[in-house]
PDB file of C-alpha atoms in Angstrom:
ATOM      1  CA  UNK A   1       0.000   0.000   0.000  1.00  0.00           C
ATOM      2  CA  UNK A   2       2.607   2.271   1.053  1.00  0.00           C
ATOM      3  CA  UNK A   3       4.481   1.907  -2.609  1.00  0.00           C
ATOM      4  CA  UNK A   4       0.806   2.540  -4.264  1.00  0.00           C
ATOM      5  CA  UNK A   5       0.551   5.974  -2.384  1.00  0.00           C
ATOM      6  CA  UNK A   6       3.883   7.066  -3.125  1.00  0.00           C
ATOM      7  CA  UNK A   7       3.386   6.572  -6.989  1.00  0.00           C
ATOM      8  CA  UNK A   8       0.348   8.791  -6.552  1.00  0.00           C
ATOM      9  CA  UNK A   9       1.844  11.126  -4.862  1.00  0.00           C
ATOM     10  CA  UNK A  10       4.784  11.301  -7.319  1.00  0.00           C
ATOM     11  CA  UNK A  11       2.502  11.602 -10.474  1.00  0.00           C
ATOM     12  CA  UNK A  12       0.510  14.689  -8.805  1.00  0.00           C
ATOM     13  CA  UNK A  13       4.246  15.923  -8.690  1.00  0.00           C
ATOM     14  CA  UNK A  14       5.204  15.087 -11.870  1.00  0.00           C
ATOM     15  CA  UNK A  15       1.719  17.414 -13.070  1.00  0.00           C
ATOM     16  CA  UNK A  16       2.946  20.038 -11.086  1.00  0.00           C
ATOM     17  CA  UNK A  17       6.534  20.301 -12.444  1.00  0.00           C
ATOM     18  CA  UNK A  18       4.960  20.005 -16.217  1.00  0.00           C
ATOM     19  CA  UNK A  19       3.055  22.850 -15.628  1.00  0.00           C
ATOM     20  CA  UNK A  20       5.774  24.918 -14.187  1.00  0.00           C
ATOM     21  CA  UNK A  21       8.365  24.104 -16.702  1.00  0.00           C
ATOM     22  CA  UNK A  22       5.518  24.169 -19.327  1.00  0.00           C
ATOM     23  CA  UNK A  23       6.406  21.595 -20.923  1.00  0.00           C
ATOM     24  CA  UNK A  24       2.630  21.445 -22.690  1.00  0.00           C
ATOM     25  CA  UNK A  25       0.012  24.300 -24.279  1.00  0.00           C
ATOM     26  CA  UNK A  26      -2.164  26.477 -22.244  1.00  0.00           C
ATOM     27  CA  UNK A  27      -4.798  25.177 -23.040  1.00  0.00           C
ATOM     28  CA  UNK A  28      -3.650  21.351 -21.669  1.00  0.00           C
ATOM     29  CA  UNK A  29      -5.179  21.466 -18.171  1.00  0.00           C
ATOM     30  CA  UNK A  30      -8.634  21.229 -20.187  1.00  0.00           C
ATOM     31  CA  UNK A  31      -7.937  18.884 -22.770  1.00  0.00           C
ATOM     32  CA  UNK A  32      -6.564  16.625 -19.449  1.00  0.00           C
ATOM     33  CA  UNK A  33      -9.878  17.183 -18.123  1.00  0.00           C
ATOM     34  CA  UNK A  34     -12.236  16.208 -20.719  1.00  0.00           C
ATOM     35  CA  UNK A  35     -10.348  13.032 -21.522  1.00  0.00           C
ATOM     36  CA  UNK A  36     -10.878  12.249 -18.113  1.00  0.00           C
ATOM     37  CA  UNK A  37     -14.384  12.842 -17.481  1.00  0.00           C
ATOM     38  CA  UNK A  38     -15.282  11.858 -20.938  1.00  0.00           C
ATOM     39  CA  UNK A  39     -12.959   8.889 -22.170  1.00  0.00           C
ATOM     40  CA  UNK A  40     -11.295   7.046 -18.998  1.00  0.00           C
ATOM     41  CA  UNK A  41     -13.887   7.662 -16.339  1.00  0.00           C
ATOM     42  CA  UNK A  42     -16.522   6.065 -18.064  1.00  0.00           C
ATOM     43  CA  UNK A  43     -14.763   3.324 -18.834  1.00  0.00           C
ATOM     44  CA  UNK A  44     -13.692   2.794 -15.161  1.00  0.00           C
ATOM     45  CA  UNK A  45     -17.126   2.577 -14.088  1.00  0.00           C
ATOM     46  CA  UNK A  46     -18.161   0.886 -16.545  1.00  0.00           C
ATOM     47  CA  UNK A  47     -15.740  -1.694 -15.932  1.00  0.00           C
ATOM     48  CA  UNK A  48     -16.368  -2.123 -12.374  1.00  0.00           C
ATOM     49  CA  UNK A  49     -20.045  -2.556 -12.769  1.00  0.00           C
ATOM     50  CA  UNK A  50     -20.126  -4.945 -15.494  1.00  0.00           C
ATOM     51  CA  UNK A  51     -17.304  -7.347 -13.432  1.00  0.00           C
ATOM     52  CA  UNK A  52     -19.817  -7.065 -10.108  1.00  0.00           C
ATOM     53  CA  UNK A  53     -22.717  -9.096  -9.288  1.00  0.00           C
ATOM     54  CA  UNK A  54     -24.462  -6.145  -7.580  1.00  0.00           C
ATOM     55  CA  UNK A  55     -27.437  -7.349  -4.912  1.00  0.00           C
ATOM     56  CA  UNK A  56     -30.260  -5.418  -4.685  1.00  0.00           C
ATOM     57  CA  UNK A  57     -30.342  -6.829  -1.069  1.00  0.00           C
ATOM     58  CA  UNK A  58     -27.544  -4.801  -0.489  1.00  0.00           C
ATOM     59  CA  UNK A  59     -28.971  -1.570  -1.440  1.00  0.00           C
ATOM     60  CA  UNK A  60     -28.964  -0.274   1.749  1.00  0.00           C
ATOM     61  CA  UNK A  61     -25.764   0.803   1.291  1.00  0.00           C
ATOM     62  CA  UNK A  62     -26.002   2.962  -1.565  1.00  0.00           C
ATOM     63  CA  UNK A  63     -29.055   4.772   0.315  1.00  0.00           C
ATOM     64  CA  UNK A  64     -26.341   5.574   3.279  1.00  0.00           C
ATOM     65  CA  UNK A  65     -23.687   6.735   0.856  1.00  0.00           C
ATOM     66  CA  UNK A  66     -26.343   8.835  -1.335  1.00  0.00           C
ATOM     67  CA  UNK A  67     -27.848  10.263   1.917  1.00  0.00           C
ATOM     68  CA  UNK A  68     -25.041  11.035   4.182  1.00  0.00           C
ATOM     69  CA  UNK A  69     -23.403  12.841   1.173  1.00  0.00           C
ATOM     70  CA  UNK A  70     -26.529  15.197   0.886  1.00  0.00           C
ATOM     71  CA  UNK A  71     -26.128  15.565   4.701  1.00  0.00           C
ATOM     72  CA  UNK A  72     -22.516  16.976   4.273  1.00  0.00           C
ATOM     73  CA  UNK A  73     -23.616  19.231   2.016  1.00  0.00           C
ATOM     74  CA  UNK A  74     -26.941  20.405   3.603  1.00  0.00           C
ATOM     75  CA  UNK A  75     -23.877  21.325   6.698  1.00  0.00           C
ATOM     76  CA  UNK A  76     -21.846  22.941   4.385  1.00  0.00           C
ATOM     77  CA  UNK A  77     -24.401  24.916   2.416  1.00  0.00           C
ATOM     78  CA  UNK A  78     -25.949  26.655   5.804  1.00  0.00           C
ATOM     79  CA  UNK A  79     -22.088  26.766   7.401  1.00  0.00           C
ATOM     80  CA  UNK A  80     -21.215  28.277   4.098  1.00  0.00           C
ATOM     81  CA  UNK A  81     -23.464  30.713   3.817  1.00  0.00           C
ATOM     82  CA  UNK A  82     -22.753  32.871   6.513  1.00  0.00           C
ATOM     83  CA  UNK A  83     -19.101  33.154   5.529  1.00  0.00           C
ATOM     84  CA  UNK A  84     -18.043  35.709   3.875  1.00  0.00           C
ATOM     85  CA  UNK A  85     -16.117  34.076   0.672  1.00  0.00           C
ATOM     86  CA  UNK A  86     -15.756  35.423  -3.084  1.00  0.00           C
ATOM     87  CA  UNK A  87     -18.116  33.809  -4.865  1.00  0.00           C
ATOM     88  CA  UNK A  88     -16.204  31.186  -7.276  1.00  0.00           C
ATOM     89  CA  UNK A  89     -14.211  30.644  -4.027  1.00  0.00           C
ATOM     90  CA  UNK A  90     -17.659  29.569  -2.343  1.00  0.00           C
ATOM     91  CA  UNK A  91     -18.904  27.586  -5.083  1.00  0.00           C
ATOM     92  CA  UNK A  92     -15.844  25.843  -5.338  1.00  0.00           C
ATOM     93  CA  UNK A  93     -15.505  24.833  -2.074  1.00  0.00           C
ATOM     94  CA  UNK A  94     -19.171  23.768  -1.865  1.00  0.00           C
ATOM     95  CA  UNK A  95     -18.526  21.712  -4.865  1.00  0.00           C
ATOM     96  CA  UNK A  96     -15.632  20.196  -3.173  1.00  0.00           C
ATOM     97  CA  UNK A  97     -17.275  19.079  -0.423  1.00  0.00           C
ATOM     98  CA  UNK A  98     -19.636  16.842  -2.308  1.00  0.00           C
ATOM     99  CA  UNK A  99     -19.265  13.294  -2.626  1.00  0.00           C
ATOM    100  CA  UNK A 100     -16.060  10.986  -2.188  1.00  0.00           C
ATOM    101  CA  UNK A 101     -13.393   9.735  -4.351  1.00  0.00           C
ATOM    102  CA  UNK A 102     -14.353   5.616  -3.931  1.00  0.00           C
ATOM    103  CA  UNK A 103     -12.416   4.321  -7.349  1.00  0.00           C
ATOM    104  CA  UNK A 104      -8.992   5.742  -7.144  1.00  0.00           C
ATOM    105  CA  UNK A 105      -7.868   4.971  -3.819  1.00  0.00           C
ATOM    106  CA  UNK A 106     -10.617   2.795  -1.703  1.00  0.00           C
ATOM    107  CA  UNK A 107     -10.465  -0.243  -4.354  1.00  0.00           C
ATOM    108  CA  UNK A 108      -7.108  -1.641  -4.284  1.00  0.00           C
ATOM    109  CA  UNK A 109      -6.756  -1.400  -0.521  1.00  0.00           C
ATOM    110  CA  UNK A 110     -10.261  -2.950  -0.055  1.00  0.00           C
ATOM    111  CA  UNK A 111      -9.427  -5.464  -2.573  1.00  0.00           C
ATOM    112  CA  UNK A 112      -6.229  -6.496  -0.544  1.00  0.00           C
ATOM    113  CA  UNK A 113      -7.568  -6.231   3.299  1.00  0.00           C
ATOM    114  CA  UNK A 114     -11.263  -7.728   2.562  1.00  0.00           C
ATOM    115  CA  UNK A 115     -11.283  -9.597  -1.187  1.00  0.00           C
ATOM    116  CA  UNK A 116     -14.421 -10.019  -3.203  1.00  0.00           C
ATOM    117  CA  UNK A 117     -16.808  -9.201  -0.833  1.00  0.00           C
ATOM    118  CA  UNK A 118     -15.286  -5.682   0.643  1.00  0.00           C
ATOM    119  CA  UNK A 119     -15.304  -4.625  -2.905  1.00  0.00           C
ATOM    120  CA  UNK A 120     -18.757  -5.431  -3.813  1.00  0.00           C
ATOM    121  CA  UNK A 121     -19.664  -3.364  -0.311  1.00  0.00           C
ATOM    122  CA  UNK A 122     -17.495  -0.376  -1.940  1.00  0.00           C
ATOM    123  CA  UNK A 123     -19.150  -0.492  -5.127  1.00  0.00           C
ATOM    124  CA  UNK A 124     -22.220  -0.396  -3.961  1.00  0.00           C
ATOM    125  CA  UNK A 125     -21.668   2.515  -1.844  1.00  0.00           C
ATOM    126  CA  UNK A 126     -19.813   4.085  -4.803  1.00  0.00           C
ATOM    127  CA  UNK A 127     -23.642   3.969  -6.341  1.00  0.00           C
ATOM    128  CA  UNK A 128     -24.945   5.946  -3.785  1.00  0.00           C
ATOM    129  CA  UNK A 129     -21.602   8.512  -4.314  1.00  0.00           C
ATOM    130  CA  UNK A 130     -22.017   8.393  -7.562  1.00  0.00           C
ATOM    131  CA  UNK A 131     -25.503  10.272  -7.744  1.00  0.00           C
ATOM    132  CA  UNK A 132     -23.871  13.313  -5.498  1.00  0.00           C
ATOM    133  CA  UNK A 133     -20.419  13.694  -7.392  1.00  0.00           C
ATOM    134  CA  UNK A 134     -22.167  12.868 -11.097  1.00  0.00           C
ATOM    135  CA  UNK A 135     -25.443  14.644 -10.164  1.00  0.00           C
ATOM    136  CA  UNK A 136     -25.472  17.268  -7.233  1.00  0.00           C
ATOM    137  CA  UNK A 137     -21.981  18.428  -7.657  1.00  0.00           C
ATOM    138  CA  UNK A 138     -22.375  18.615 -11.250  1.00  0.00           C
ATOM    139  CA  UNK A 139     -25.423  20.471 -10.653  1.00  0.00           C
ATOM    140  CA  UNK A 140     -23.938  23.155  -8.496  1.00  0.00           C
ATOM    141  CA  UNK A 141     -21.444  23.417 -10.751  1.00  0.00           C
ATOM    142  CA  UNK A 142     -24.247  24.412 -13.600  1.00  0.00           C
ATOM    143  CA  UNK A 143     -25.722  26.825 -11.045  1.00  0.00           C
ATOM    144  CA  UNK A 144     -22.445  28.908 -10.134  1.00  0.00           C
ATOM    145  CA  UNK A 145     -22.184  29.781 -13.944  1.00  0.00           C
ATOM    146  CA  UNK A 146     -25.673  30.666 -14.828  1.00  0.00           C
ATOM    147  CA  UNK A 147     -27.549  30.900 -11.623  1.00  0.00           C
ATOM    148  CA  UNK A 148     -30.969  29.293 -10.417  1.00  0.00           C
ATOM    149  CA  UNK A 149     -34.684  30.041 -10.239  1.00  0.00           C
ATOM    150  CA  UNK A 150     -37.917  27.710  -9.722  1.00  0.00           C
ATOM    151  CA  UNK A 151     -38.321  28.049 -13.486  1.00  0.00           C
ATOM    152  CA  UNK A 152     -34.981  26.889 -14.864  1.00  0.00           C
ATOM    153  CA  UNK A 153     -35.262  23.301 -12.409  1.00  0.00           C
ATOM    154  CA  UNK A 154     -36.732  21.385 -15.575  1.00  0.00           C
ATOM    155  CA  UNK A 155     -33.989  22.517 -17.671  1.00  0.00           C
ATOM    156  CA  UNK A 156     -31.031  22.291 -14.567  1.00  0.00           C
ATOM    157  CA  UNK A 157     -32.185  18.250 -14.425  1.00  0.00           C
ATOM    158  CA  UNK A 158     -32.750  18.392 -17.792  1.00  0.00           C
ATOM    159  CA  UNK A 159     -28.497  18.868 -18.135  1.00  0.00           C
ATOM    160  CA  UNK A 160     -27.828  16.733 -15.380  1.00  0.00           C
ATOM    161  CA  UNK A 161     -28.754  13.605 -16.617  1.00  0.00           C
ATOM    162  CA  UNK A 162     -27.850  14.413 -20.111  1.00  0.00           C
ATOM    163  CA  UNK A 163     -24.111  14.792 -18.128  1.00  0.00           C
ATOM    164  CA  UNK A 164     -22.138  11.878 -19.985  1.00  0.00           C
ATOM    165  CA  UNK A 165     -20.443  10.332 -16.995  1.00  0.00           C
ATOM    166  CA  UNK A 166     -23.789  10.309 -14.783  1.00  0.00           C
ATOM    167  CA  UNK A 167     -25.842   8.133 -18.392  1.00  0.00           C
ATOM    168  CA  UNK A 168     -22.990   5.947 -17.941  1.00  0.00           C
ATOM    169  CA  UNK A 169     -23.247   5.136 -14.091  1.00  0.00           C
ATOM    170  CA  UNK A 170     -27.186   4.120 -14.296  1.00  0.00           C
ATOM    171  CA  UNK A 171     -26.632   2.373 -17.830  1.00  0.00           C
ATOM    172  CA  UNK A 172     -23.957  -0.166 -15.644  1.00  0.00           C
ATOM    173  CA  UNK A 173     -26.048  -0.085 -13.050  1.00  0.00           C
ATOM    174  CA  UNK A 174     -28.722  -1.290 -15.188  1.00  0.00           C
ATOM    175  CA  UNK A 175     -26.671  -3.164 -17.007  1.00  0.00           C
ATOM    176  CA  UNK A 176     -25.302  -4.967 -14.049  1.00  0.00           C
ATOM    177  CA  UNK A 177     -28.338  -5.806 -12.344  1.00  0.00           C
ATOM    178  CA  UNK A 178     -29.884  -7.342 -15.612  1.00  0.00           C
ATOM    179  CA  UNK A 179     -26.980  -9.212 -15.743  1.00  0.00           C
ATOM    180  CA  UNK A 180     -26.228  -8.604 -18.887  1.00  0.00           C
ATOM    181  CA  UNK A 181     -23.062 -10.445 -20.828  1.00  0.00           C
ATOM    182  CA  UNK A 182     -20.898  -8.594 -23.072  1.00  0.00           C
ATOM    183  CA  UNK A 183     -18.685 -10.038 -25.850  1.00  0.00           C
ATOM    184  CA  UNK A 184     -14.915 -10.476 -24.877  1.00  0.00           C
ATOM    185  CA  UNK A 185     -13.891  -7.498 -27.206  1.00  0.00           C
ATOM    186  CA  UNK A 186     -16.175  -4.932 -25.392  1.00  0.00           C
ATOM    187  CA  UNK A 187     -14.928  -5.754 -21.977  1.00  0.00           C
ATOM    188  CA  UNK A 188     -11.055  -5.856 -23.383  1.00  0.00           C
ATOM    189  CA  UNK A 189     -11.512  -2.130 -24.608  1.00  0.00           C
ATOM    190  CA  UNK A 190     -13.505  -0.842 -21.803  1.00  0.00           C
ATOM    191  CA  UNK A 191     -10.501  -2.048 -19.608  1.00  0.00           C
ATOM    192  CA  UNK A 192      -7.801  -0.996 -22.112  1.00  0.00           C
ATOM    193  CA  UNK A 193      -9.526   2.860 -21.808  1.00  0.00           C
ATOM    194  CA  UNK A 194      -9.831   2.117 -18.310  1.00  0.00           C
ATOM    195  CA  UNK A 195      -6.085   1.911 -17.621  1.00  0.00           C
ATOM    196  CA  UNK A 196      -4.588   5.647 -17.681  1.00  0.00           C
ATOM    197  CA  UNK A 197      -7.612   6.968 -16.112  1.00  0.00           C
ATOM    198  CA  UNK A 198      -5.995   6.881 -12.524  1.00  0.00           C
ATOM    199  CA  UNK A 199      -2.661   8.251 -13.700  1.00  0.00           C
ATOM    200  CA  UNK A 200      -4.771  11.093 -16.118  1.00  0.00           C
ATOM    201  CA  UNK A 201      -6.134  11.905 -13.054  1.00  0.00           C
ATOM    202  CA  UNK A 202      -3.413  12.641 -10.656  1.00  0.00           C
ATOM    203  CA  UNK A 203      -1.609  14.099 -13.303  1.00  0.00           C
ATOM    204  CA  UNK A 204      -4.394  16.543 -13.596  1.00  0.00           C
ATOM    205  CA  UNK A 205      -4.545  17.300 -10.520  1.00  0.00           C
ATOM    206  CA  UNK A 206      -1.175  17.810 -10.112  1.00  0.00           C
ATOM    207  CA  UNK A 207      -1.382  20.166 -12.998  1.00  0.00           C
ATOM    208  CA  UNK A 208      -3.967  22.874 -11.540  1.00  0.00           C
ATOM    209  CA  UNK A 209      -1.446  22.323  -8.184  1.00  0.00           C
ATOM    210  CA  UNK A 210      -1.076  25.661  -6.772  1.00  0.00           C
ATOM    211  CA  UNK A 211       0.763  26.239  -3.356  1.00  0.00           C
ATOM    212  CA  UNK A 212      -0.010  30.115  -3.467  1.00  0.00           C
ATOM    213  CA  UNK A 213      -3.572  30.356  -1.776  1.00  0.00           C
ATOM    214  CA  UNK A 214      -4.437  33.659   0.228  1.00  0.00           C
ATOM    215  CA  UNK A 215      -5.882  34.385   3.932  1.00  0.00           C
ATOM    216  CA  UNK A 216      -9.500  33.783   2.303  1.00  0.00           C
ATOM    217  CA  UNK A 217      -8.261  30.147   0.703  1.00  0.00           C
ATOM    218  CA  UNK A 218      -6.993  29.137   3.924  1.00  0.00           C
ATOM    219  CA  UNK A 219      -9.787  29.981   5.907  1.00  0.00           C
ATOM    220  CA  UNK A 220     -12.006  27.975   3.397  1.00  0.00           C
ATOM    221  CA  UNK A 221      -9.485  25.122   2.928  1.00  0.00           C
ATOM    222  CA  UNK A 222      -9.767  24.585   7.160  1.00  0.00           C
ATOM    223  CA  UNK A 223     -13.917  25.104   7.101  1.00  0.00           C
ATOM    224  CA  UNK A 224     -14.086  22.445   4.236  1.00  0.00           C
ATOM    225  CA  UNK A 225     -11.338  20.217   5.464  1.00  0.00           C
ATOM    226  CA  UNK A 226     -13.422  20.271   9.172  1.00  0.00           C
ATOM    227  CA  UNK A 227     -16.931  19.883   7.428  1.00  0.00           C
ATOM    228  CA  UNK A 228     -15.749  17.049   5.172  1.00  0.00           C
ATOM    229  CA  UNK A 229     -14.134  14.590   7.857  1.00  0.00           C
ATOM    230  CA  UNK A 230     -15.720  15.738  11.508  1.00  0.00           C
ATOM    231  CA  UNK A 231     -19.500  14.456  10.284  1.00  0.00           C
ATOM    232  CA  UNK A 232     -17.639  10.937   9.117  1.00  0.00           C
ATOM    233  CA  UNK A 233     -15.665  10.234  11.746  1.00  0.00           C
ATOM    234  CA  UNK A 234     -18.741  10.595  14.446  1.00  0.00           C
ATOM    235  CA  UNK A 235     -20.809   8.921  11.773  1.00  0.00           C
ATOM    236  CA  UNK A 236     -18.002   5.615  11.312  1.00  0.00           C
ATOM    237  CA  UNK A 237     -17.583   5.852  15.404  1.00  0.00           C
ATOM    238  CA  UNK A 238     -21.310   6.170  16.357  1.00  0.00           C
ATOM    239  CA  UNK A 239     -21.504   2.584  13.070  1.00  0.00           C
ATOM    240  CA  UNK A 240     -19.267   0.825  14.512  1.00  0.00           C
ATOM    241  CA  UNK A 241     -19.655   0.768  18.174  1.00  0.00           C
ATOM    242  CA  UNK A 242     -23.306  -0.455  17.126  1.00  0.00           C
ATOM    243  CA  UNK A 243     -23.382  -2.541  14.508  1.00  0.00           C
ATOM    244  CA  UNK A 244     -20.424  -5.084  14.126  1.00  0.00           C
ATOM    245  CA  UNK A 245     -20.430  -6.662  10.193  1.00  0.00           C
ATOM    246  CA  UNK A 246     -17.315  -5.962   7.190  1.00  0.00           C
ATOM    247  CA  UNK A 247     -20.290  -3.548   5.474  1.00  0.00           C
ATOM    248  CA  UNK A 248     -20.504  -1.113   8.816  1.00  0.00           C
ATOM    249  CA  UNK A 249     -16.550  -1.523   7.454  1.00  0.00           C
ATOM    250  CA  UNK A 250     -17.355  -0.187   4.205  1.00  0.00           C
ATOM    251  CA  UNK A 251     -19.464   2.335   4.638  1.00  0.00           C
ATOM    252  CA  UNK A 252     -17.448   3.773   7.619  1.00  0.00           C
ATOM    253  CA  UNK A 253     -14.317   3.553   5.321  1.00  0.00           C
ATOM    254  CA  UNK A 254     -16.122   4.786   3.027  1.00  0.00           C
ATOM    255  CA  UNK A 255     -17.638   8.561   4.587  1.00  0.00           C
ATOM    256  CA  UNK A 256     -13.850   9.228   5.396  1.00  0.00           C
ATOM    257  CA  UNK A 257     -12.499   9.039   1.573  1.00  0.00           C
ATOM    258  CA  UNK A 258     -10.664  12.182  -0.066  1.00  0.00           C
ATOM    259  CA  UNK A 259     -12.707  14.899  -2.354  1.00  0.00           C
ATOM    260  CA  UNK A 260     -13.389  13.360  -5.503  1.00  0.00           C
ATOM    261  CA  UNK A 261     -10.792  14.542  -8.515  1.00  0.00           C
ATOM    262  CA  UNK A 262     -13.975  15.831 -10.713  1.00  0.00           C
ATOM    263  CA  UNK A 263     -14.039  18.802  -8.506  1.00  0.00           C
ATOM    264  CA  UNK A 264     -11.017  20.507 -10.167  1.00  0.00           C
ATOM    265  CA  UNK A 265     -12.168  19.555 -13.532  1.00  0.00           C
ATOM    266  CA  UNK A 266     -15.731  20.624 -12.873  1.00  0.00           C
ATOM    267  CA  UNK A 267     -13.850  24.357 -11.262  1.00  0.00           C
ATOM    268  CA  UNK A 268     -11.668  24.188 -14.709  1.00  0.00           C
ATOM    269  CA  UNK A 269     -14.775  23.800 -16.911  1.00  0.00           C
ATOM    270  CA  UNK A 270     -16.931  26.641 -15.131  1.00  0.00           C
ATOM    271  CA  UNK A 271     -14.341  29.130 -14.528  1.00  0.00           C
ATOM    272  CA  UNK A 272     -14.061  28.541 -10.674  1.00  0.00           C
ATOM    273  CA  UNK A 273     -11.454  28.455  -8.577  1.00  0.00           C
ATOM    274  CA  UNK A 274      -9.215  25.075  -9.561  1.00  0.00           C
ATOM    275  CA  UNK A 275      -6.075  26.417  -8.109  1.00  0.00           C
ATOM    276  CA  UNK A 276      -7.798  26.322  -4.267  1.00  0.00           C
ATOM    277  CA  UNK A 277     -10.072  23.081  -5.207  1.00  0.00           C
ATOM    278  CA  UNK A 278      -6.851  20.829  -6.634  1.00  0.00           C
ATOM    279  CA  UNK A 279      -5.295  22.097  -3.175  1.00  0.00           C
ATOM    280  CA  UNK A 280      -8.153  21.219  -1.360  1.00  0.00           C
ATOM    281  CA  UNK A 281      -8.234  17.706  -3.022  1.00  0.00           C
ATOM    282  CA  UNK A 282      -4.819  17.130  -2.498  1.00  0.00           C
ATOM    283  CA  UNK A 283      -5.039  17.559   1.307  1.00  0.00           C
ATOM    284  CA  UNK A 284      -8.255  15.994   1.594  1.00  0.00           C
ATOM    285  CA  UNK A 285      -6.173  12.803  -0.438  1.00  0.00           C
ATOM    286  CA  UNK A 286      -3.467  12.856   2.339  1.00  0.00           C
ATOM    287  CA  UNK A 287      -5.934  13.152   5.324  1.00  0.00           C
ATOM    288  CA  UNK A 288      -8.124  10.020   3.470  1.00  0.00           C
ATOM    289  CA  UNK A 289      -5.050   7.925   3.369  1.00  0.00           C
ATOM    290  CA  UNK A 290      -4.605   7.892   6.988  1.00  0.00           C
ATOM    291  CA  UNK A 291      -8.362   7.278   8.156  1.00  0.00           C
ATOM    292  CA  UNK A 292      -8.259   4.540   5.372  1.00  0.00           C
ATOM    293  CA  UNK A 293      -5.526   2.886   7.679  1.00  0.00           C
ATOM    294  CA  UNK A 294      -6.905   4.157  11.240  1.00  0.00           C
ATOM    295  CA  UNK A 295     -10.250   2.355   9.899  1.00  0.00           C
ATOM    296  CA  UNK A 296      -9.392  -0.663   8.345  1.00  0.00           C
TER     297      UNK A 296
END
């Protein structure tokens, strides 16, 4: 585990020295972007749900994900409000609270400490997580740039779940529940795109990497560090000291996990603030590493 971390850590370094030696095109931190949340996300999820056998017994777990991620951000909307933050800064840090970042880091350490099962526990809450960072974050994102009434909801949802990445999620949910079984060349390029989406993504993050935050940045980086990670940790001690079973496990693992990486792209895409939300990632990443190990 402790080799796995350290490559991550050296490719969001490796993003950050291209960008300061700019070794690519201005315009590279978007093109980064889209291939990830266009190309090699999708075909990461897809992936994943087409290799599970997801139980619909199970779907309690999704409901806890979905719901205790529209709890953190019920907190951080009312918390947020009354501070007084430049508006992109605000949106992006309400954005960043949103949802957790299950595929990059969760699966290969659940995979090694619990096998088969732990990971169908993860992917089910990642169902759940999915809805908030595909669907509510994308939809605040959609709001900072042109603003919301009663009578632009149709059209907001309307946007939503025409969002590429979100189709995708309930399509392999669908697909996996109907047990559906794809042809050997399908799955072989799904998991072929698959492959460079973890290392697109830490590379773009390390790209929008930005060490130079203000008095402001820092006083939202510590109000959405505390409002991510104080909820989960009461939540995952209040779990476990009543309920004993490798999915109280999960999910307690799971409330704990770093900002997902969309939240930089989604700041790049609406002319936010991705310089304070790839920070903001990359310390939440550091601080999810070590409750994944206090929590195991």
């Amino acid at each position: 585990m402790a080799e796995s971390i350290l490559i991550n850590v050296l490719v969001i370094i490796i993003g950050y020295i291209a960008k300061k030696i700019k070794l690519f095109p201005e315009d590279t931190g978007t093109v980064l972007s889209r291939l990830v949340i266009y190309i090699t996300l999708p075909a990461t999820v897809l992936k994943v749900f087409i290799s599970s056998a997801l139980k619909l017994d199970l779907f309690i777990v999704p409901l806890i994900s979905f719901f205790f991620g529209l709890l953190i951000f019920l907190i951080g909307f009312l918390l947020l409000n009354n501070l007084e933050l430049e508006d992109r800064l605000k949106w992006t840090l309400l954005i960043g609270i949103c949802g957790y970042n299950v595929g990059l880091f969760s699966y290969p350490f659940i995979k090694s400490l619990y096998g088969d099962e732990g990971l169908l526990y993860m992917a089910m809450f990642d169902i759940g997580n999915s809805f908030i960072v595909f669907g509510l974050s994308y939809a605040l994102s959609l709001v900072s740039e042109d603003g919301w009434s009663f009578n632009k909801t149709s059209h907001l949802l309307e946007r939503v779940f025409s969002f590429f990445p979100l189709q995708v999620y309930i399509i392999s949910i669908l697909l996996s529940l109907l047990k559906v079984n794809f042809p050997e060349i399908f799955i072989s390029l799904i998991s072929q795109l698959s492959i460079p989406n973890s290392t697109l993504a830490l590379f773009t993050l390390g790209y929008f990497l930005d060490f130079r935050l203000n008095k402001a940045e820092i006083r939202a980086l510590i109000y959405g560090t505390l409002i991510r990670f104080i909820p989960g940790i009461i939540f995952s001690l209040v779990l476990r000291s009543i309920w004993h079973s490798l999915m109280v496990k999960i999910i307690s693992i799971g409330v704990l996990l770093p900002a997902p990486l969309v939240v930089v792209i989604y700041s790049n895409e609406k002319g936010l603030n991705s310089k304070f939300a790839s920070f903001y990632v990359s310390l939440t990443i550091i601080l999810g590493i070590i409750f994944l190990v206090l929590f195991k």
